[in-house]
């Protein structure tokens, strides 16, 4: 019985470890080097898709962004247009912290977004309050941004509720020069 219990605990530890996200430090030395302030400056445009928990396409979207900086403080204005005609705006207030990490807030973000980059990758996590029926639903976003060139990145966002992935957003974001 003790041997069976030990095997069960070992299997559970392995399962939990295998489900964890990669650490941003894994990408140390990859290129091109991601510089948040340099990439998110000026005008940007994103094209993307939203998928449900089964991986089925639910929406397409285009996002126009304008980003500006005053020292270590940045503002990113986003205007979303979905294929069903819905529009949405979000304004991010970004801080480049002394320790190299990045934090941000927005009106629909619960608390503060926290992130870090290494090599060509930026990762951050935050919770968002989404309208749902006649109320609101808080979900967690895990954003992984992979810089492909100095003017283009791919952003994969896993959306989860209670630790279960309920959707995914994939964007290609381009600097407009």
Short mmCIF file of N, CA and C in Angstrom, two decimals, residues 68-146:
data_model
loop_
_atom_site.label_atom_id
_atom_site.label_comp_id
_atom_site.label_asym_id
_atom_site.label_seq_id
_atom_site.Cartn_x
_atom_site.Cartn_y
_atom_site.Cartn_z
N UNK A 68 3.58 55.32 -26.54
CA UNK A 68 4.51 56.43 -26.29
C UNK A 68 5.12 56.27 -24.90
N UNK A 69 6.27 56.94 -24.71
CA UNK A 69 7.04 56.79 -23.47
C UNK A 69 7.51 58.13 -22.95
N UNK A 70 7.54 58.25 -21.64
CA UNK A 70 8.19 59.34 -20.91
C UNK A 70 9.11 58.65 -19.91
N UNK A 71 10.36 58.49 -20.28
CA UNK A 71 11.30 57.77 -19.42
C UNK A 71 10.90 56.32 -19.30
N UNK A 72 10.67 55.85 -18.07
CA UNK A 72 10.31 54.45 -17.85
C UNK A 72 8.80 54.22 -17.79
N UNK A 73 8.02 55.27 -18.07
CA UNK A 73 6.56 55.16 -18.05
C UNK A 73 6.02 55.19 -19.47
N UNK A 74 5.20 54.21 -19.81
CA UNK A 74 4.65 54.13 -21.16
C UNK A 74 3.14 54.02 -21.17
N UNK A 75 2.56 54.40 -22.29
CA UNK A 75 1.12 54.28 -22.51
C UNK A 75 0.94 53.59 -23.86
N UNK A 76 0.12 52.54 -23.86
CA UNK A 76 -0.20 51.84 -25.11
C UNK A 76 -1.72 51.88 -25.26
N UNK A 77 -2.19 52.60 -26.28
CA UNK A 77 -3.62 52.65 -26.59
C UNK A 77 -3.92 51.59 -27.64
N UNK A 78 -4.92 50.76 -27.37
CA UNK A 78 -5.31 49.69 -28.29
C UNK A 78 -6.76 49.88 -28.72
N UNK A 79 -7.02 49.75 -30.02
CA UNK A 79 -8.37 49.80 -30.56
C UNK A 79 -8.62 48.47 -31.28
N UNK A 80 -9.51 47.66 -30.73
CA UNK A 80 -9.83 46.34 -31.26
C UNK A 80 -11.05 46.44 -32.17
N UNK A 81 -11.00 45.77 -33.32
CA UNK A 81 -12.16 45.63 -34.20
C UNK A 81 -12.29 44.14 -34.51
N UNK A 82 -13.43 43.57 -34.11
CA UNK A 82 -13.69 42.15 -34.32
C UNK A 82 -14.47 41.94 -35.61
N UNK A 83 -14.41 40.72 -36.14
CA UNK A 83 -15.07 40.42 -37.40
C UNK A 83 -16.59 40.50 -37.33
N UNK A 84 -17.15 40.50 -36.12
CA UNK A 84 -18.61 40.64 -35.98
C UNK A 84 -19.02 42.10 -35.82
N UNK A 85 -18.05 43.03 -35.94
CA UNK A 85 -18.35 44.45 -35.85
C UNK A 85 -18.14 45.06 -34.47
N UNK A 86 -17.95 44.23 -33.45
CA UNK A 86 -17.73 44.77 -32.10
C UNK A 86 -16.40 45.51 -32.06
N UNK A 87 -16.38 46.61 -31.34
CA UNK A 87 -15.13 47.35 -31.12
C UNK A 87 -14.88 47.44 -29.62
N UNK A 88 -13.64 47.60 -29.28
CA UNK A 88 -13.23 47.66 -27.88
C UNK A 88 -11.96 48.50 -27.81
N UNK A 89 -11.77 49.21 -26.72
CA UNK A 89 -10.52 49.93 -26.52
C UNK A 89 -9.93 49.53 -25.17
N UNK A 90 -8.62 49.63 -25.09
CA UNK A 90 -7.91 49.39 -23.83
C UNK A 90 -6.70 50.32 -23.84
N UNK A 91 -6.44 50.92 -22.71
CA UNK A 91 -5.23 51.72 -22.53
C UNK A 91 -4.40 51.09 -21.43
N UNK A 92 -3.18 50.69 -21.80
CA UNK A 92 -2.22 50.13 -20.85
C UNK A 92 -1.34 51.26 -20.32
N UNK A 93 -1.08 51.24 -19.03
CA UNK A 93 -0.11 52.12 -18.39
C UNK A 93 1.03 51.22 -17.92
N UNK A 94 2.18 51.37 -18.56
CA UNK A 94 3.30 50.45 -18.39
C UNK A 94 4.41 51.10 -17.59
N UNK A 95 5.05 50.31 -16.74
CA UNK A 95 6.22 50.76 -15.99
C UNK A 95 7.37 49.79 -16.21
N UNK A 96 8.53 50.33 -16.63
CA UNK A 96 9.76 49.55 -16.70
C UNK A 96 10.41 49.65 -15.33
N UNK A 97 10.43 48.57 -14.58
CA UNK A 97 10.93 48.59 -13.20
C UNK A 97 12.45 48.52 -13.14
N UNK A 98 13.00 49.00 -12.02
CA UNK A 98 14.45 49.02 -11.83
C UNK A 98 15.09 47.65 -11.93
N UNK A 99 14.37 46.59 -11.55
CA UNK A 99 14.92 45.24 -11.58
C UNK A 99 14.84 44.60 -12.96
N UNK A 100 14.37 45.35 -13.97
CA UNK A 100 14.27 44.83 -15.33
C UNK A 100 12.91 44.25 -15.66
N UNK A 101 12.07 44.05 -14.66
CA UNK A 101 10.73 43.52 -14.91
C UNK A 101 9.83 44.65 -15.43
N UNK A 102 8.67 44.26 -15.90
CA UNK A 102 7.70 45.22 -16.45
C UNK A 102 6.37 44.98 -15.78
N UNK A 103 5.68 46.07 -15.44
CA UNK A 103 4.35 45.95 -14.85
C UNK A 103 3.41 46.88 -15.60
N UNK A 104 2.13 46.58 -15.50
CA UNK A 104 1.16 47.40 -16.22
C UNK A 104 -0.23 47.29 -15.63
N UNK A 105 -1.03 48.31 -15.91
CA UNK A 105 -2.42 48.32 -15.49
C UNK A 105 -3.28 48.80 -16.66
N UNK A 106 -4.54 48.43 -16.62
CA UNK A 106 -5.55 48.88 -17.58
C UNK A 106 -6.89 48.80 -16.87
N UNK A 107 -7.90 49.49 -17.39
CA UNK A 107 -9.17 49.56 -16.68
C UNK A 107 -9.84 48.21 -16.50
N UNK A 108 -9.66 47.27 -17.41
CA UNK A 108 -10.30 45.96 -17.27
C UNK A 108 -9.37 44.91 -16.66
N UNK A 109 -8.15 45.31 -16.31
CA UNK A 109 -7.20 44.40 -15.67
C UNK A 109 -7.38 44.47 -14.17
N UNK A 110 -7.53 43.30 -13.56
CA UNK A 110 -7.70 43.20 -12.12
C UNK A 110 -6.31 43.16 -11.50
N UNK A 111 -5.99 44.16 -10.68
CA UNK A 111 -4.66 44.21 -10.10
C UNK A 111 -3.65 44.71 -11.11
N UNK A 112 -2.50 44.06 -11.15
CA UNK A 112 -1.40 44.51 -11.99
C UNK A 112 -0.85 43.38 -12.84
N UNK A 113 -0.56 43.67 -14.09
CA UNK A 113 0.13 42.72 -14.96
C UNK A 113 1.61 42.75 -14.60
N UNK A 114 2.23 41.58 -14.60
CA UNK A 114 3.65 41.49 -14.27
C UNK A 114 4.35 40.65 -15.33
N UNK A 115 5.51 41.14 -15.77
CA UNK A 115 6.20 40.41 -16.81
C UNK A 115 7.70 40.59 -16.79
N UNK A 116 8.34 39.80 -17.64
CA UNK A 116 9.79 39.82 -17.74
C UNK A 116 10.17 39.32 -19.12
N UNK A 117 11.36 39.69 -19.57
CA UNK A 117 11.82 39.21 -20.87
C UNK A 117 13.23 38.65 -20.74
N UNK A 118 13.57 37.82 -21.71
CA UNK A 118 14.91 37.29 -21.80
C UNK A 118 15.11 36.87 -23.25
N UNK A 119 16.24 37.24 -23.82
CA UNK A 119 16.47 36.93 -25.22
C UNK A 119 15.39 37.54 -26.09
N UNK A 120 14.80 36.73 -26.95
CA UNK A 120 13.80 37.23 -27.90
C UNK A 120 12.37 37.07 -27.39
N UNK A 121 12.20 36.76 -26.10
CA UNK A 121 10.88 36.43 -25.57
C UNK A 121 10.49 37.34 -24.42
N UNK A 122 9.20 37.71 -24.40
CA UNK A 122 8.61 38.46 -23.29
C UNK A 122 7.41 37.67 -22.79
N UNK A 123 7.28 37.55 -21.48
CA UNK A 123 6.15 36.84 -20.88
C UNK A 123 5.55 37.72 -19.80
N UNK A 124 4.22 37.80 -19.81
CA UNK A 124 3.57 38.41 -18.66
C UNK A 124 2.22 37.80 -18.42
N UNK A 125 1.75 37.99 -17.19
CA UNK A 125 0.50 37.38 -16.76
C UNK A 125 -0.35 38.43 -16.06
N UNK A 126 -1.67 38.31 -16.25
CA UNK A 126 -2.60 39.25 -15.63
C UNK A 126 -4.00 38.67 -15.67
N UNK A 127 -4.90 39.26 -14.90
CA UNK A 127 -6.30 38.86 -14.87
C UNK A 127 -7.14 39.96 -15.48
N UNK A 128 -8.16 39.57 -16.24
CA UNK A 128 -9.03 40.53 -16.92
C UNK A 128 -10.48 40.24 -16.56
N UNK A 129 -11.23 41.31 -16.35
CA UNK A 129 -12.65 41.19 -16.10
C UNK A 129 -13.38 41.34 -17.43
N UNK A 130 -14.02 40.26 -17.87
CA UNK A 130 -14.73 40.25 -19.15
C UNK A 130 -16.24 40.29 -18.91
N UNK A 131 -16.97 41.03 -19.75
CA UNK A 131 -18.43 40.98 -19.63
C UNK A 131 -18.92 39.57 -19.98
N UNK A 132 -19.85 39.07 -19.18
CA UNK A 132 -20.38 37.72 -19.42
C UNK A 132 -21.85 37.72 -19.02
N UNK A 133 -22.72 37.49 -20.00
CA UNK A 133 -24.17 37.58 -19.80
C UNK A 133 -24.48 38.94 -19.18
N UNK A 134 -25.09 38.97 -18.02
CA UNK A 134 -25.43 40.26 -17.38
C UNK A 134 -24.47 40.61 -16.25
N UNK A 135 -23.33 39.94 -16.19
CA UNK A 135 -22.36 40.22 -15.13
C UNK A 135 -20.95 40.25 -15.72
N UNK A 136 -19.98 39.91 -14.91
CA UNK A 136 -18.59 39.90 -15.37
C UNK A 136 -17.93 38.61 -14.90
N UNK A 137 -16.93 38.21 -15.65
CA UNK A 137 -16.18 37.00 -15.37
C UNK A 137 -14.70 37.37 -15.36
N UNK A 138 -13.97 36.97 -14.33
CA UNK A 138 -12.54 37.24 -14.26
C UNK A 138 -11.79 36.00 -14.76
N UNK A 139 -10.93 36.21 -15.76
CA UNK A 139 -10.11 35.14 -16.33
C UNK A 139 -8.65 35.57 -16.28
N UNK A 140 -7.78 34.59 -16.36
CA UNK A 140 -6.34 34.85 -16.31
C UNK A 140 -5.75 34.75 -17.71
N UNK A 141 -4.85 35.68 -18.03
CA UNK A 141 -4.17 35.70 -19.32
C UNK A 141 -2.68 35.42 -19.10
N UNK A 142 -2.13 34.49 -19.86
CA UNK A 142 -0.69 34.24 -19.89
C UNK A 142 -0.22 34.58 -21.29
N UNK A 143 0.48 35.71 -21.42
CA UNK A 143 0.95 36.20 -22.72
C UNK A 143 2.41 35.81 -22.94
N UNK A 144 2.65 35.13 -24.05
CA UNK A 144 4.01 34.84 -24.50
C UNK A 144 4.21 35.56 -25.81
N UNK A 145 5.18 36.48 -25.84
CA UNK A 145 5.49 37.23 -27.05
C UNK A 145 6.86 36.80 -27.56
N UNK A 146 6.90 36.40 -28.84
CA UNK A 146 8.12 35.91 -29.46
C UNK A 146 8.53 36.88 -30.56
#
